[in-house]
Amino acid sequence: MTPSPSPPVADELPCTMAHRGLSAHAPENTLSAVRAAHETGARWIELDVQLLGDGTPVIWHDGDVKRCSNGRGRLRDLSLASAKTLDVGSWFEAKFTGERMATLDEMLELVNELGLGLNLELKVNRGRDARALVEAVLPRVMEAVPAKRLILSSFDAVALGVMRTRQPDPERLRLGILYQRPPRNWADDAARLEAYSLHVDWRRLSARTAQAMAASPYSLLCYTVNDPRVFERLRAWGVASAISDDPGRLLRQSRIAG
Ligand code: G3P
Ligand code: MG
């Protein structure tokens, strides 16, 4: 008798993840946002990682610091010492004044203390070096976080390819392919990379593609889902997990059991 296939990996993911931490209620990608996500019951979080100019990996989304700090300038021009002088909380709300940019190491420590699952997006902003990012991030993260609590995701094909070369075993390194609009050959990408999951912008996802992805060996995740009706529709299409700025609200206001 042929052994039955292993259960779909989607079963291990919760149906929501907190986008950039609990970014609806705390400054995105900060330690406070991750603590807040945990306090509201999130089991997994999505965060962005990139490098400062001195090579330190930090949890940050944009290529510059204007939107989410009290400073100006490009991330690639900052040292850790100068990045740590920035206030990255008060732009969001006065009560977060004094929040500091989190290094990857600080964030990994918190993620482990709270026992959270981590979907870490390697963010390769314009002009940045995907390989350098992988070399700095991959060994640290793989050493700190057990494989079952970790997905490394990226829009960047080079980053994804280098990660798979560094760790060829798909059980030990779960890769998530990010798409704004899925290409026709998404299944080829996923097979080549031995991906774990496909992470798609729900606004560009048709029912047909969603259902094909959900029936594939890969888990389907969607970002950024904040409307409960959209969440219900995506779940009906087979989406395993919705990445949301406020997962608690999404669950409360929808008919989906968390
Ligand atoms: O990982 C999903 C989502 O975070 C991708 O877009 O711009 O929010 O990093 P962005
Ligand atoms: Mg992201």
CSV table of C-alpha atoms and ligand atoms in Angstrom, one decimal:
chain,number,residue,atom,x,y,z
A,1,MET,CA,0.0,0.0,0.0
A,2,THR,CA,1.3,3.4,-0.9
A,3,PRO,CA,1.8,5.6,2.2
A,4,SER,CA,-0.8,8.4,2.4
A,5,PRO,CA,0.7,11.8,1.7
A,6,SER,CA,1.8,13.9,4.6
A,7,PRO,CA,-1.0,16.3,5.8
A,8,PRO,CA,-0.9,19.6,4.1
A,9,VAL,CA,1.5,21.9,5.7
A,10,ALA,CA,-1.2,24.6,5.8
A,11,ASP,CA,-2.7,22.8,8.8
A,12,GLU,CA,0.2,24.0,10.9
A,13,LEU,CA,-0.3,27.7,10.1
A,14,PRO,CA,-2.8,29.7,12.0
A,15,CYS,CA,-5.4,31.3,9.7
A,16,THR,CA,-4.0,34.8,10.5
A,17,MET,CA,-0.6,36.4,10.9
A,18,ALA,CA,0.1,39.9,12.3
A,19,HIS,CA,1.6,42.1,9.5
A,20,ARG,CA,4.7,44.0,10.6
A,21,GLY,CA,3.6,43.0,14.2
A,22,LEU,CA,0.3,44.4,15.3
A,23,SER,CA,0.8,47.4,13.0
A,24,ALA,CA,-2.8,48.7,13.3
A,25,HIS,CA,-2.1,49.4,17.0
A,26,ALA,CA,1.7,49.9,17.4
A,27,PRO,CA,4.5,51.2,15.2
A,28,GLU,CA,5.2,48.6,12.5
A,29,ASN,CA,8.1,46.3,12.8
A,30,THR,CA,9.0,47.2,16.4
A,31,LEU,CA,9.4,45.2,19.5
A,32,SER,CA,6.3,46.9,20.8
A,33,ALA,CA,4.3,45.8,17.8
A,34,VAL,CA,5.4,42.2,18.3
A,35,ARG,CA,4.5,42.3,22.0
A,36,ALA,CA,1.1,43.8,21.1
A,37,ALA,CA,0.5,41.1,18.6
A,38,HIS,CA,1.3,38.4,21.1
A,39,GLU,CA,-1.0,40.1,23.7
A,40,THR,CA,-3.9,39.9,21.4
A,41,GLY,CA,-3.4,36.2,20.7
A,42,ALA,CA,-1.4,36.2,17.5
A,43,ARG,CA,0.7,33.0,17.1
A,44,TRP,CA,2.6,34.1,14.0
A,45,ILE,CA,3.9,37.5,12.9
A,46,GLU,CA,5.3,38.9,9.6
A,47,LEU,CA,8.3,41.2,9.8
A,48,ASP,CA,10.6,42.8,7.2
A,49,VAL,CA,14.4,42.6,7.5
A,50,GLN,CA,17.1,44.5,5.7
A,51,LEU,CA,20.7,45.8,6.3
A,52,LEU,CA,22.0,49.0,7.7
A,53,GLY,CA,25.0,50.6,5.9
A,54,ASP,CA,27.3,48.9,8.4
A,55,GLY,CA,25.8,45.5,7.6
A,56,THR,CA,23.6,45.1,10.7
A,57,PRO,CA,20.3,43.4,9.9
A,58,VAL,CA,17.4,45.4,11.3
A,59,ILE,CA,13.6,45.0,11.3
A,60,TRP,CA,12.5,47.7,8.8
A,61,HIS,CA,10.3,48.1,5.8
A,62,ASP,CA,11.2,51.2,3.8
A,63,GLY,CA,14.5,52.1,2.1
A,64,ASP,CA,14.6,55.2,4.2
A,65,VAL,CA,13.6,56.3,7.7
A,66,LYS,CA,11.3,59.3,6.9
A,67,ARG,CA,7.9,57.7,7.2
A,68,CYS,CA,8.5,55.7,10.4
A,69,SER,CA,10.9,57.8,12.5
A,70,ASN,CA,11.8,61.3,13.6
A,71,GLY,CA,14.8,61.3,11.2
A,72,ARG,CA,15.7,61.5,7.5
A,73,GLY,CA,18.0,59.5,5.3
A,74,ARG,CA,18.5,56.2,3.6
A,75,LEU,CA,18.9,53.0,5.6
A,76,ARG,CA,22.0,52.1,3.6
A,77,ASP,CA,23.7,55.3,5.0
A,78,LEU,CA,23.1,54.5,8.6
A,79,SER,CA,25.3,52.8,11.2
A,80,LEU,CA,23.8,50.9,14.1
A,81,ALA,CA,24.9,53.7,16.4
A,82,SER,CA,23.1,56.4,14.3
A,83,ALA,CA,20.0,54.2,13.7
A,84,LYS,CA,19.7,53.7,17.5
A,85,THR,CA,19.4,57.5,18.0
A,86,LEU,CA,16.2,57.6,16.0
A,87,ASP,CA,12.8,57.6,17.7
A,88,VAL,CA,10.7,55.1,15.7
A,89,GLY,CA,7.6,55.2,17.9
A,90,SER,CA,6.3,58.8,18.2
A,91,TRP,CA,5.3,59.1,14.5
A,92,PHE,CA,2.7,56.5,15.3
A,93,GLU,CA,1.5,57.7,18.7
A,94,ALA,CA,3.0,59.7,21.6
A,95,LYS,CA,2.8,56.7,24.0
A,96,PHE,CA,5.4,54.9,21.8
A,97,THR,CA,8.0,57.7,22.1
A,98,GLY,CA,11.4,56.4,22.7
A,99,GLU,CA,10.9,53.2,20.8
A,100,ARG,CA,14.2,52.2,19.0
A,101,MET,CA,14.8,50.4,15.7
A,102,ALA,CA,15.0,46.7,16.5
A,103,THR,CA,18.0,44.7,15.3
A,104,LEU,CA,17.3,41.3,13.9
A,105,ASP,CA,19.0,39.8,16.9
A,106,GLU,CA,16.9,41.7,19.4
A,107,MET,CA,13.8,40.7,17.5
A,108,LEU,CA,14.7,37.0,17.4
A,109,GLU,CA,15.2,37.0,21.1
A,110,LEU,CA,11.7,38.4,21.7
A,111,VAL,CA,10.1,36.1,19.1
A,112,ASN,CA,11.6,33.1,21.0
A,113,GLU,CA,10.7,34.5,24.4
A,114,LEU,CA,7.1,34.7,23.2
A,115,GLY,CA,7.2,31.4,21.3
A,116,LEU,CA,5.9,33.1,18.1
A,117,GLY,CA,6.1,31.8,14.6
A,118,LEU,CA,8.0,34.1,12.3
A,119,ASN,CA,7.4,34.9,8.6
A,120,LEU,CA,10.5,37.0,8.0
A,121,GLU,CA,10.4,38.9,4.7
A,122,LEU,CA,13.8,39.6,3.2
A,123,LYS,CA,13.1,43.1,1.9
A,124,VAL,CA,15.4,44.0,-1.0
A,125,ASN,CA,14.8,47.6,-1.7
A,126,ARG,CA,15.9,49.3,-4.8
A,127,GLY,CA,19.7,49.2,-5.3
A,128,ARG,CA,20.3,46.9,-2.3
A,129,ASP,CA,22.3,43.7,-2.4
A,130,ALA,CA,20.1,40.6,-2.1
A,131,ARG,CA,23.1,38.2,-1.5
A,132,ALA,CA,24.6,40.3,1.3
A,133,LEU,CA,21.2,40.3,3.0
A,134,VAL,CA,20.9,36.6,2.8
A,135,GLU,CA,24.4,36.0,4.1
A,136,ALA,CA,23.8,38.2,7.1
A,137,VAL,CA,20.3,37.0,7.9
A,138,LEU,CA,20.0,33.3,7.0
A,139,PRO,CA,22.5,31.8,9.5
A,140,ARG,CA,21.3,33.9,12.4
A,141,VAL,CA,17.7,33.1,11.9
A,142,MET,CA,18.1,29.5,11.2
A,143,GLU,CA,20.2,29.1,14.3
A,144,ALA,CA,17.7,31.0,16.5
A,145,VAL,CA,14.3,29.8,15.3
A,146,PRO,CA,13.2,26.2,14.9
A,147,ALA,CA,12.3,25.3,11.2
A,148,LYS,CA,8.6,24.7,12.1
A,149,ARG,CA,8.2,28.2,13.5
A,150,LEU,CA,9.9,29.9,10.5
A,151,ILE,CA,9.1,31.0,7.0
A,152,LEU,CA,11.6,33.1,5.1
A,153,SER,CA,9.9,35.0,2.3
A,154,SER,CA,10.8,37.5,-0.4
A,155,PHE,CA,9.7,39.1,-3.6
A,156,ASP,CA,13.3,38.9,-4.7
A,157,ALA,CA,14.2,35.9,-6.9
A,158,VAL,CA,17.9,36.2,-6.1
A,159,ALA,CA,17.3,36.2,-2.4
A,160,LEU,CA,15.1,33.2,-2.6
A,161,GLY,CA,17.5,31.3,-4.9
A,162,VAL,CA,20.6,32.0,-2.7
A,163,MET,CA,18.7,30.9,0.4
A,164,ARG,CA,17.7,27.6,-1.2
A,165,THR,CA,21.3,27.1,-2.4
A,166,ARG,CA,22.6,27.7,1.2
A,167,GLN,CA,20.0,25.3,2.6
A,168,PRO,CA,18.8,22.8,0.1
A,169,ASP,CA,16.6,20.8,2.5
A,170,PRO,CA,13.0,22.2,2.2
A,171,GLU,CA,12.1,20.7,5.6
A,172,ARG,CA,14.9,22.7,7.3
A,173,LEU,CA,14.2,25.9,5.4
A,174,ARG,CA,10.7,26.9,4.5
A,175,LEU,CA,10.7,29.4,1.7
A,176,GLY,CA,7.7,31.7,0.9
A,177,ILE,CA,7.5,33.2,-2.6
A,178,LEU,CA,6.0,36.7,-2.5
A,179,TYR,CA,4.0,37.9,-5.5
A,180,GLN,CA,2.2,41.1,-6.2
A,181,ARG,CA,0.5,39.4,-9.2
A,182,PRO,CA,1.2,35.7,-9.5
A,183,PRO,CA,2.8,34.9,-12.9
A,184,ARG,CA,1.4,32.1,-15.0
A,185,ASN,CA,4.4,29.9,-14.2
A,186,TRP,CA,4.1,30.2,-10.4
A,187,ALA,CA,4.1,26.4,-10.1
A,188,ASP,CA,7.5,26.3,-11.9
A,189,ASP,CA,8.9,28.9,-9.5
A,190,ALA,CA,7.6,27.0,-6.5
A,191,ALA,CA,9.0,23.6,-7.7
A,192,ARG,CA,12.4,25.0,-8.6
A,193,LEU,CA,12.7,26.6,-5.2
A,194,GLU,CA,11.1,23.7,-3.3
A,195,ALA,CA,9.0,26.4,-1.7
A,196,TYR,CA,6.7,26.0,1.3
A,197,SER,CA,4.3,28.7,0.5
A,198,LEU,CA,3.0,31.3,-1.9
A,199,HIS,CA,2.3,34.8,-0.5
A,200,VAL,CA,0.0,36.8,-2.8
A,201,ASP,CA,-1.6,40.3,-2.7
A,202,TRP,CA,-5.3,39.4,-2.4
A,203,ARG,CA,-6.3,42.3,-4.6
A,204,ARG,CA,-4.6,40.6,-7.6
A,205,LEU,CA,-5.7,37.1,-6.9
A,206,SER,CA,-8.6,35.5,-8.8
A,207,ALA,CA,-10.7,32.6,-7.5
A,208,ARG,CA,-9.3,30.4,-10.1
A,209,THR,CA,-5.6,31.0,-9.3
A,210,ALA,CA,-6.3,30.9,-5.6
A,211,GLN,CA,-8.0,27.5,-5.9
A,212,ALA,CA,-5.2,26.2,-8.1
A,213,MET,CA,-2.6,27.4,-5.6
A,214,ALA,CA,-4.6,26.0,-2.6
A,215,ALA,CA,-4.8,22.6,-4.3
A,216,SER,CA,-1.1,22.6,-5.0
A,217,PRO,CA,1.5,21.2,-2.5
A,218,TYR,CA,2.2,24.8,-1.3
A,219,SER,CA,0.3,26.8,1.3
A,220,LEU,CA,-1.3,29.9,0.1
A,221,LEU,CA,-1.0,33.1,2.2
A,222,CYS,CA,-2.5,36.5,1.3
A,223,TYR,CA,-1.5,40.0,2.3
A,224,THR,CA,-2.7,42.5,3.6
A,225,VAL,CA,-6.2,41.4,4.6
A,226,ASN,CA,-8.1,43.8,6.9
A,227,ASP,CA,-11.6,43.4,5.6
A,228,PRO,CA,-13.6,40.5,7.3
A,229,ARG,CA,-15.7,39.9,4.2
A,230,VAL,CA,-12.5,39.5,2.1
A,231,PHE,CA,-11.1,37.2,4.7
A,232,GLU,CA,-14.2,35.0,4.5
A,233,ARG,CA,-13.9,34.9,0.7
A,234,LEU,CA,-10.2,34.0,0.8
A,235,ARG,CA,-10.7,31.3,3.3
A,236,ALA,CA,-13.5,29.8,1.1
A,237,TRP,CA,-11.0,29.7,-1.8
A,238,GLY,CA,-8.6,27.7,0.4
A,239,VAL,CA,-6.2,30.5,1.6
A,240,ALA,CA,-4.3,29.0,4.6
A,241,SER,CA,-3.4,32.3,6.3
A,242,ALA,CA,-4.2,36.0,6.0
A,243,ILE,CA,-1.5,38.5,6.9
A,244,SER,CA,-3.4,41.3,8.6
A,245,ASP,CA,-2.6,44.6,10.4
A,246,ASP,CA,-5.2,43.5,13.0
A,247,PRO,CA,-5.8,39.8,13.1
A,248,GLY,CA,-7.9,39.9,16.2
A,249,ARG,CA,-10.4,42.3,14.6
A,250,LEU,CA,-10.5,40.2,11.5
A,251,LEU,CA,-11.4,37.2,13.5
A,252,ARG,CA,-14.0,38.9,15.7
A,253,GLN,CA,-15.7,40.5,12.7
A,254,SER,CA,-15.8,37.5,10.5
A,255,ARG,CA,-17.5,34.1,10.7
A,256,ILE,CA,-14.2,32.3,10.7
A,257,ALA,CA,-13.1,30.6,13.9
A,258,GLY,CA,-9.5,31.4,14.8
B,1,G3P,O1,4.9,39.7,3.5
B,1,G3P,C1,3.7,40.2,3.0
B,1,G3P,C2,3.8,41.7,2.9
B,1,G3P,O2,4.4,42.2,4.0
B,1,G3P,C3,4.4,42.2,1.7
B,1,G3P,O3,4.4,43.5,1.5
B,1,G3P,O4,5.2,45.8,1.5
B,1,G3P,O5,3.9,44.9,3.5
B,1,G3P,O6,6.2,44.2,3.0
B,1,G3P,P1,4.9,44.7,2.4
B,2,MG,MG,6.5,42.6,4.5
